[in-house]
mmCIF file of C-alpha atoms in Angstrom:
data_model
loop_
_atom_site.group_PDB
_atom_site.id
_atom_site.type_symbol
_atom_site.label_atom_id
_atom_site.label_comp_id
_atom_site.label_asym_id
_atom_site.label_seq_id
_atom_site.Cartn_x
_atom_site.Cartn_y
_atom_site.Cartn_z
ATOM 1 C CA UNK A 1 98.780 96.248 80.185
ATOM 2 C CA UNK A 2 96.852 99.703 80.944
ATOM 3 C CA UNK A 3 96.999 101.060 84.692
ATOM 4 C CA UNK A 4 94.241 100.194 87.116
ATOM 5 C CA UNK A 5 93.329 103.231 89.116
ATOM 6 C CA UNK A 6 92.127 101.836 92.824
ATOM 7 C CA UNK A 7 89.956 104.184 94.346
ATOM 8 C CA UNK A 8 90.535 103.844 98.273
ATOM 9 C CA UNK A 9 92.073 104.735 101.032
ATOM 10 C CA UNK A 10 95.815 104.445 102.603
ATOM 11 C CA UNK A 11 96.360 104.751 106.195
ATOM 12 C CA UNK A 12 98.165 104.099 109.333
ATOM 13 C CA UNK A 13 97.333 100.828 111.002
ATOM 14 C CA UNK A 14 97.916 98.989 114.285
ATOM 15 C CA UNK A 15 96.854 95.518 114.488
ATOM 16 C CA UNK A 16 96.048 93.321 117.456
ATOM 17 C CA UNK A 17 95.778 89.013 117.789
ATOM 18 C CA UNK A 18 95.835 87.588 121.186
ATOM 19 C CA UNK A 19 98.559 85.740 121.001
ATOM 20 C CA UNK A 20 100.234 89.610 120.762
ATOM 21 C CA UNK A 21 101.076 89.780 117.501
ATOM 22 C CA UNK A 22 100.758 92.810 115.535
ATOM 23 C CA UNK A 23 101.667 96.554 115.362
ATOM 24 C CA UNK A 24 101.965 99.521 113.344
ATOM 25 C CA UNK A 25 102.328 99.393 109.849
ATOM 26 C CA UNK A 26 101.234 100.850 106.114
ATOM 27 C CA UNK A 27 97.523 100.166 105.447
ATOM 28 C CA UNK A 28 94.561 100.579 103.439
ATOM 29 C CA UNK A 29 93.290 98.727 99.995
ATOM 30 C CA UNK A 30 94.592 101.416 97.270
ATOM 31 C CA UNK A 31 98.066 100.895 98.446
ATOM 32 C CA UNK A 32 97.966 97.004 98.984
ATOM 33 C CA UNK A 33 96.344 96.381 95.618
ATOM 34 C CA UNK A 34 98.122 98.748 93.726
ATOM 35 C CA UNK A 35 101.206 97.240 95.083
ATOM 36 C CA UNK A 36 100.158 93.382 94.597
ATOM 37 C CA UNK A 37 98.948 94.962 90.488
ATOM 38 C CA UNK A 38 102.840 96.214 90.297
ATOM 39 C CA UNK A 39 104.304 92.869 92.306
ATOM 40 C CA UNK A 40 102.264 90.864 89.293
ATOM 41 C CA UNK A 41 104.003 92.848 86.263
ATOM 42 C CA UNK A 42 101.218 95.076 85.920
ATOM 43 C CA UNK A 43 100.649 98.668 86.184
ATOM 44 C CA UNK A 44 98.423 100.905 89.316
ATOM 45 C CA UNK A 45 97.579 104.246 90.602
ATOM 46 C CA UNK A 46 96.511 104.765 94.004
ATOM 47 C CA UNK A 47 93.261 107.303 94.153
ATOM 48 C CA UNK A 48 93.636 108.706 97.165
ATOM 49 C CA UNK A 49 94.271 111.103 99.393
ATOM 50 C CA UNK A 50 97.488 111.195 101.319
ATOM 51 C CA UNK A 51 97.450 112.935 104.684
ATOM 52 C CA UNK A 52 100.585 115.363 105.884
ATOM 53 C CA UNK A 53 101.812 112.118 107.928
ATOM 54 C CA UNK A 54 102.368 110.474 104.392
ATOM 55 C CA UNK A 55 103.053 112.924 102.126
ATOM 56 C CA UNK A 56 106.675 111.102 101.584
ATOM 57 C CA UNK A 57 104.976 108.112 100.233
ATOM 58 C CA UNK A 58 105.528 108.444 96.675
ATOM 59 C CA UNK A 59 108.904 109.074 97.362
ATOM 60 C CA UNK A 60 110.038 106.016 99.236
ATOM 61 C CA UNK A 61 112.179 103.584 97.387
ATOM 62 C CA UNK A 62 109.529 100.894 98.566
ATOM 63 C CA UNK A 63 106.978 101.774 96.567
ATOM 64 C CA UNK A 64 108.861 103.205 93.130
ATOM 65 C CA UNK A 65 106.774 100.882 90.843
ATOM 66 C CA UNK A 66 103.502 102.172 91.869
ATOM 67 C CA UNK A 67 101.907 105.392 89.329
ATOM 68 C CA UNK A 68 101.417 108.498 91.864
ATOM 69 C CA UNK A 69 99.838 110.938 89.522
ATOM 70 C CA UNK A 70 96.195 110.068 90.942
ATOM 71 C CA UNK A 71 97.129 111.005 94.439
ATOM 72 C CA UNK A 72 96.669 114.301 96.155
ATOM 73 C CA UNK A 73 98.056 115.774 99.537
ATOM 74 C CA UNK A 74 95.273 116.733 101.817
ATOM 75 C CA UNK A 75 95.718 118.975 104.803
ATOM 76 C CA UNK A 76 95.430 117.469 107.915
ATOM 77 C CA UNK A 77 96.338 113.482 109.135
ATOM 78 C CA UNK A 78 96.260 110.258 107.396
ATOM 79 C CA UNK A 79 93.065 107.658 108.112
ATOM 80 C CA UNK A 80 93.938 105.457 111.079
ATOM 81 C CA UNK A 81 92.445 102.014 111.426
ATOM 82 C CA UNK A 82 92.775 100.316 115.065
ATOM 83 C CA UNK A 83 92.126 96.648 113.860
ATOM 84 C CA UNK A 84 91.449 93.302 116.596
ATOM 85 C CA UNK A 85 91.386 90.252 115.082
ATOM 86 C CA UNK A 86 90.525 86.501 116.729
ATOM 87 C CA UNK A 87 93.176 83.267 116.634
ATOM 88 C CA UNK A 88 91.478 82.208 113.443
ATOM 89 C CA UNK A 89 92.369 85.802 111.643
ATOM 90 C CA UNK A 90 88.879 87.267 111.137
ATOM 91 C CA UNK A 91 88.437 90.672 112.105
ATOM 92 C CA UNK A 92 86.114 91.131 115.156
ATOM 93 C CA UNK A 93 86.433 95.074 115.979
ATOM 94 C CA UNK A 94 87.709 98.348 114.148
ATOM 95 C CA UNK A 95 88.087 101.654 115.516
ATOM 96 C CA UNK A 96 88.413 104.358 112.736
ATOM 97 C CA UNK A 97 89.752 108.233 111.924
ATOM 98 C CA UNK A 98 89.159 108.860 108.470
ATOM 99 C CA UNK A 99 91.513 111.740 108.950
ATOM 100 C CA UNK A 100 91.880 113.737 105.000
ATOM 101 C CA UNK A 101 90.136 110.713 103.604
ATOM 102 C CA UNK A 102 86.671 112.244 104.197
ATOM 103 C CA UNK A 103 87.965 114.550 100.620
ATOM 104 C CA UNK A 104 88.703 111.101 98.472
ATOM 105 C CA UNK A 105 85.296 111.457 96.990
ATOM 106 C CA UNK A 106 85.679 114.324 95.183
ATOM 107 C CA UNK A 107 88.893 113.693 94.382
ATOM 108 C CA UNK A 108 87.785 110.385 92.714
ATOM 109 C CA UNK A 109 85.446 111.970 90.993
ATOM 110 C CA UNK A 110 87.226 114.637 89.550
ATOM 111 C CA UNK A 111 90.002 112.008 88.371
ATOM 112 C CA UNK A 112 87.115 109.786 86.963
ATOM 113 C CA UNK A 113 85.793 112.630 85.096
ATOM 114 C CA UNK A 114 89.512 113.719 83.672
ATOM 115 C CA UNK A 115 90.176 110.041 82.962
ATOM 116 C CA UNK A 116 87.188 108.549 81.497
ATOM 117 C CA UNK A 117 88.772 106.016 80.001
ATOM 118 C CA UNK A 118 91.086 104.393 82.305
ATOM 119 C CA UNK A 119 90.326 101.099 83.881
ATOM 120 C CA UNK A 120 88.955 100.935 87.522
ATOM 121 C CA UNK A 121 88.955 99.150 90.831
ATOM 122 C CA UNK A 122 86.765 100.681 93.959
ATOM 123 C CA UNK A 123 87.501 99.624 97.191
ATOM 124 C CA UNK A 124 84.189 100.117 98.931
ATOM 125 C CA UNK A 125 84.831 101.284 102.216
ATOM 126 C CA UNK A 126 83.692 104.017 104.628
ATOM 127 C CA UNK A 127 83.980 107.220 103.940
ATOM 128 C CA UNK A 128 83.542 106.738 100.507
ATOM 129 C CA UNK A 129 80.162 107.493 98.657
ATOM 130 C CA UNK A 130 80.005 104.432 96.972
ATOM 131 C CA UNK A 131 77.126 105.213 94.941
ATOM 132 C CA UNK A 132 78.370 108.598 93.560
ATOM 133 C CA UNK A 133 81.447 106.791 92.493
ATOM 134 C CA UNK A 134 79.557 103.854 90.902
ATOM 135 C CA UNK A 135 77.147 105.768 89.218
ATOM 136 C CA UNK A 136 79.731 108.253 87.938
ATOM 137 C CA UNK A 137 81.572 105.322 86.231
ATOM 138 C CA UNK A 138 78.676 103.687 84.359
ATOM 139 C CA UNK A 139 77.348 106.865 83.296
ATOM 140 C CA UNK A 140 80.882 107.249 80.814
ATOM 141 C CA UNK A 141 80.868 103.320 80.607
ATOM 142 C CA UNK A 142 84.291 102.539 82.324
ATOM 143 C CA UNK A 143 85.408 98.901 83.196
ATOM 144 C CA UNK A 144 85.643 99.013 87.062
ATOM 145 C CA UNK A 145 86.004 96.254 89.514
ATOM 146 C CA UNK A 146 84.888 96.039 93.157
ATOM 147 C CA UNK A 147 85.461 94.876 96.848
ATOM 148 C CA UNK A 148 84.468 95.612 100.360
ATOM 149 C CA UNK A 149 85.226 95.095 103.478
ATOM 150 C CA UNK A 150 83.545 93.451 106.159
ATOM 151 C CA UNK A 151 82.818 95.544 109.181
ATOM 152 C CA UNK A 152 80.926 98.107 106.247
ATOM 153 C CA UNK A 153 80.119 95.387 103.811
ATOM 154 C CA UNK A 154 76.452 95.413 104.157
ATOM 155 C CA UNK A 155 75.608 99.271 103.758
ATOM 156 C CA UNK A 156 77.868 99.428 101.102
ATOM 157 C CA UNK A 157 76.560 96.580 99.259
ATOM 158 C CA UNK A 158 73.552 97.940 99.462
ATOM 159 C CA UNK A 159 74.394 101.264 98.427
ATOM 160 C CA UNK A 160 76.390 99.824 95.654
ATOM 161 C CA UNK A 161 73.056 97.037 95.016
ATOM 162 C CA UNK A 162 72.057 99.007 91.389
ATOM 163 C CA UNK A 163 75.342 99.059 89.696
ATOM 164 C CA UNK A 164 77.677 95.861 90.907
ATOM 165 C CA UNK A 165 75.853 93.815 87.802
ATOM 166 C CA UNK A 166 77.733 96.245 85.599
ATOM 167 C CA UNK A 167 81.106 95.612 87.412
ATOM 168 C CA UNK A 168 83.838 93.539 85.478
ATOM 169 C CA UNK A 169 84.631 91.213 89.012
ATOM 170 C CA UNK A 170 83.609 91.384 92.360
ATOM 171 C CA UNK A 171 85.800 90.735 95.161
ATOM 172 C CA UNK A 172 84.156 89.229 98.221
ATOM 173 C CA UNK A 173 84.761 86.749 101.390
ATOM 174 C CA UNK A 174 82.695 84.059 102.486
ATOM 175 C CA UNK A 175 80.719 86.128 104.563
ATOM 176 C CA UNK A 176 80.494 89.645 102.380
ATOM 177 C CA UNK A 177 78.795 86.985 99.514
ATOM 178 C CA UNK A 178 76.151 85.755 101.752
ATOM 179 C CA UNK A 179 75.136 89.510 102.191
ATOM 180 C CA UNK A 180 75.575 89.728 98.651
ATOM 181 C CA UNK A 181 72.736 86.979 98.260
ATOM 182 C CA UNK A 182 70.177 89.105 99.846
ATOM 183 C CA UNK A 183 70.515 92.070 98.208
ATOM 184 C CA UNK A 184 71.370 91.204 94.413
ATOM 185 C CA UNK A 185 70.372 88.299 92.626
ATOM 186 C CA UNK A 186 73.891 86.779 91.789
ATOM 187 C CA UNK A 187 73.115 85.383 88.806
ATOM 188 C CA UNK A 188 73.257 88.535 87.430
ATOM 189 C CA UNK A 189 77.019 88.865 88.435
ATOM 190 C CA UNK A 190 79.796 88.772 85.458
ATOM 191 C CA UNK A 191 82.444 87.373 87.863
ATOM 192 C CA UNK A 192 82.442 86.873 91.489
ATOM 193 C CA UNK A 193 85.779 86.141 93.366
ATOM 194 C CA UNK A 194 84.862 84.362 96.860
ATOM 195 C CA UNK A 195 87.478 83.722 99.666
ATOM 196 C CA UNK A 196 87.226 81.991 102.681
ATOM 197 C CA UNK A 197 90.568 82.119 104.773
ATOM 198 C CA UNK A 198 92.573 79.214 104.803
ATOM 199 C CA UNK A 199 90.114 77.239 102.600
ATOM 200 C CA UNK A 200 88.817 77.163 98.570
ATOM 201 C CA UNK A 201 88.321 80.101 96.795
ATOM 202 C CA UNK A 202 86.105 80.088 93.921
ATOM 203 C CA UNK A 203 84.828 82.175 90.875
ATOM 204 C CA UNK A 204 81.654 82.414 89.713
ATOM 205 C CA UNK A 205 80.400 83.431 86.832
ATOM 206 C CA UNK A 206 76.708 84.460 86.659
ATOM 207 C CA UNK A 207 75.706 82.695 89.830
ATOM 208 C CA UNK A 208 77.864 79.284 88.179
ATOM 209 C CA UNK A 209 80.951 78.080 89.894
ATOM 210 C CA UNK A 210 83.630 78.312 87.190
ATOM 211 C CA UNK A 211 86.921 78.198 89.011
ATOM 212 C CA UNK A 212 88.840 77.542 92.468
ATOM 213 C CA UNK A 213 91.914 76.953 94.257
ATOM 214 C CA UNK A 214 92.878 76.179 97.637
ATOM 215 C CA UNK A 215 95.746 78.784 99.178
ATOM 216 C CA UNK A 216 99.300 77.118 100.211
ATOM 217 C CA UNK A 217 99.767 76.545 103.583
ATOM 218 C CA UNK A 218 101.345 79.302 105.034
ATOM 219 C CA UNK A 219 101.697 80.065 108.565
ATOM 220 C CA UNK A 220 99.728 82.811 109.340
ATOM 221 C CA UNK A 221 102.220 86.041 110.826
ATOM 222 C CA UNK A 222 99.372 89.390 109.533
ATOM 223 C CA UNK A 223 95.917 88.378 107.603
ATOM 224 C CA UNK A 224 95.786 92.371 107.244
ATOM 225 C CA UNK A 225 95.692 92.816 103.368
ATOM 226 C CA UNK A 226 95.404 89.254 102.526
ATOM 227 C CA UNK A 227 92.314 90.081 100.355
ATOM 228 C CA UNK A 228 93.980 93.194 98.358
ATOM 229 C CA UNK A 229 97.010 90.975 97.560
ATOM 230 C CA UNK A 230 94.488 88.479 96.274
ATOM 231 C CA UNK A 231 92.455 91.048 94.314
ATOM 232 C CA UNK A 232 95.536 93.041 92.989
ATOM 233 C CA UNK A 233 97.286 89.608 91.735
ATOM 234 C CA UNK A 234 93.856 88.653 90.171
ATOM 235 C CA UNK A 235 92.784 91.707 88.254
ATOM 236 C CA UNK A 236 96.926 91.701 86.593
ATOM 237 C CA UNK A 237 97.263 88.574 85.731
ATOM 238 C CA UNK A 238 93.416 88.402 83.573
ATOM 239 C CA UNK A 239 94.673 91.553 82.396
ATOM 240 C CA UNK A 240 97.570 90.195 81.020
ATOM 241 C CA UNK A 241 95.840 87.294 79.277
ATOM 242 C CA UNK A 242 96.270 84.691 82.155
ATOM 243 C CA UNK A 243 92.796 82.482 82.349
ATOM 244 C CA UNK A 244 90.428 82.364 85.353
ATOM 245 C CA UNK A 245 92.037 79.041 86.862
ATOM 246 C CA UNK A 246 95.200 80.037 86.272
ATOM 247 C CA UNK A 247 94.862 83.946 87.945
ATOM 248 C CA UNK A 248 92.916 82.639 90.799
ATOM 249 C CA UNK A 249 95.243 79.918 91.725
ATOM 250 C CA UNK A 250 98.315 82.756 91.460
ATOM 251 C CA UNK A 251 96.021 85.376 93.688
ATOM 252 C CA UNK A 252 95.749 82.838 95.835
ATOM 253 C CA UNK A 253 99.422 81.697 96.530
ATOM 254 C CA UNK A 254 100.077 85.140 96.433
ATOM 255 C CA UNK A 255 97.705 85.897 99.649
ATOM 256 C CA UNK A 256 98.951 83.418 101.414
ATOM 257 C CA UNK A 257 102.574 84.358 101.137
ATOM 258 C CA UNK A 258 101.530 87.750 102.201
ATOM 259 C CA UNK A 259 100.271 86.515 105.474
ATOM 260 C CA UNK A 260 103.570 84.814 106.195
ATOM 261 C CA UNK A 261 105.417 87.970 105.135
ATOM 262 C CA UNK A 262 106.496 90.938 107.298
ATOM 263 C CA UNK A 263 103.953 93.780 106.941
ATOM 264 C CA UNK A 264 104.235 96.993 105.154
ATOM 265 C CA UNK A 265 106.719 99.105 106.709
ATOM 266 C CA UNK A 266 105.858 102.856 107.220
ATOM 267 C CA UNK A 267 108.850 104.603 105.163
ATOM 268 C CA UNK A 268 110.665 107.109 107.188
ATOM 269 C CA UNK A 269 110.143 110.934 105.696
ATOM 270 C CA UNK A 270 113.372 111.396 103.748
ATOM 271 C CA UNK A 271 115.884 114.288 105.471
ATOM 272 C CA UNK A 272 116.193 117.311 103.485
#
């Protein structure tokens, strides 16, 4: 299949649940997609920019599958994301330091404009200008998903309001769609992925429910990421020929395993 280059960020997190669970560990949507695309026999870039803190990353033995080449180094620290989260796993504050990520717009531009013909996925979260990006890719015509992310959902739907009928899929929760309603008429929407935790997701095509599948049951250990592995899974398997049904019930099973799973480690720098 050709690479999907995922335009977004990769960062240091810490988590928090009241019933203490959490921590540290490797964040942000270009990485978790990219590595739920590879994890699905497909191929992904990260876009990004990697801070001095992570600079190893493309080295560790963790993430050897994943395509490099669209990553740069920036000088100074990685984005940090301070995430609290409620019993039921939705995310009710964020504390952010977009750290060297403030440069990933013009370094996603730059790469769009060398590689006008790769395939696309934006993440659509803060600091990126979403509607440079956008624009930028349906000006040279390039097949490009889309997602966002809650606390920023509604600016950058809105910013992003003019171009998401020309995206491939869309990527959104329960809540992120019923923003969605306001601002775009959805029957204008090629394909619309909705999640909603624990229960159905469905696709809809043009504003018409086509598909769904309930996740497995899957004790819930770090929702953080749940929606890239869904996403990533999604956009590699219709790549590869799998149909709508088919993809969606694989993203799904896929999520939910990843919520059971330990979290991404942050890889050690390797000694010299």
């Amino acid at each position: 299949m050709e690479r999907l280059d995922v335009i977004g960020n990769i960062s240091l997190d810490v988590t928090h649940y009241p019933d203490h669970r959490g921590g540290s560990r490797l964040g942000g949507a270009a990485v978790l997609l990219a590595v739920a695309v590879v994890s699905a026999g497909g191929r992904a870039a990260p876009v990004c920019v990697l801070g001095d803190d992570l600079a190893h990353l493309p080295l560790a033995p963790e993430f050897e599958g994943v395509d490099w080449s669209a990553s740069v180094q920036g000088d100074g620290a990685s984005t940090t994301f301070d995430l609290q989260y409620d019993l039921e796993g939705d995310l009710v504050a964020v504390r952010s330091n977009y750290g060297v990520a403030d440069g990933l717009t013009a370094h996603a531009l730059r790469h769009i404009g060398r590689h006008p013909r790769d395939t696309y996925h934006v993440c659509c979260r803060r600091p990126l200008d979403v509607e440079a990006i956008l624009r930028q890719l349906v000006q040279r015509r390039c097949a490009f998903s889309v997602d966002f992310f809650l606390p920023s959902a509604e600016a950058m739907i809105r910013a992003a309001a003019a171009w998401l009928p020309m995206a491939k899929t869309l990527f959104v929760n329960a809540a992120e769609y019923r923003l969605l309603e306001q601002v775009v008429d959805t029957s204008t929407l090629r394909e619309v992925i909705v999640t909603d935790g624990p229960r159905a997701a469905v696709v809809r095509h043009l504003g018409q429910q086509s598909a769904s599948a309930v996740p497995p049951p899957h004790p819930p250990r770090e929702v953080a990421g749940a929606g890239d592995t869904l996403a990533g899974t999604f956009l590699a398997l219709r790549a590869q020929g799998a149909t709508t049904a088919l993809a969606l019930a694989e993203a799904t099973a896929a999520a939910s395993r990843h919520v059971a799973a330990p979290p991404l480690p942050i890889p050690a720098p390797r000694r010299a």
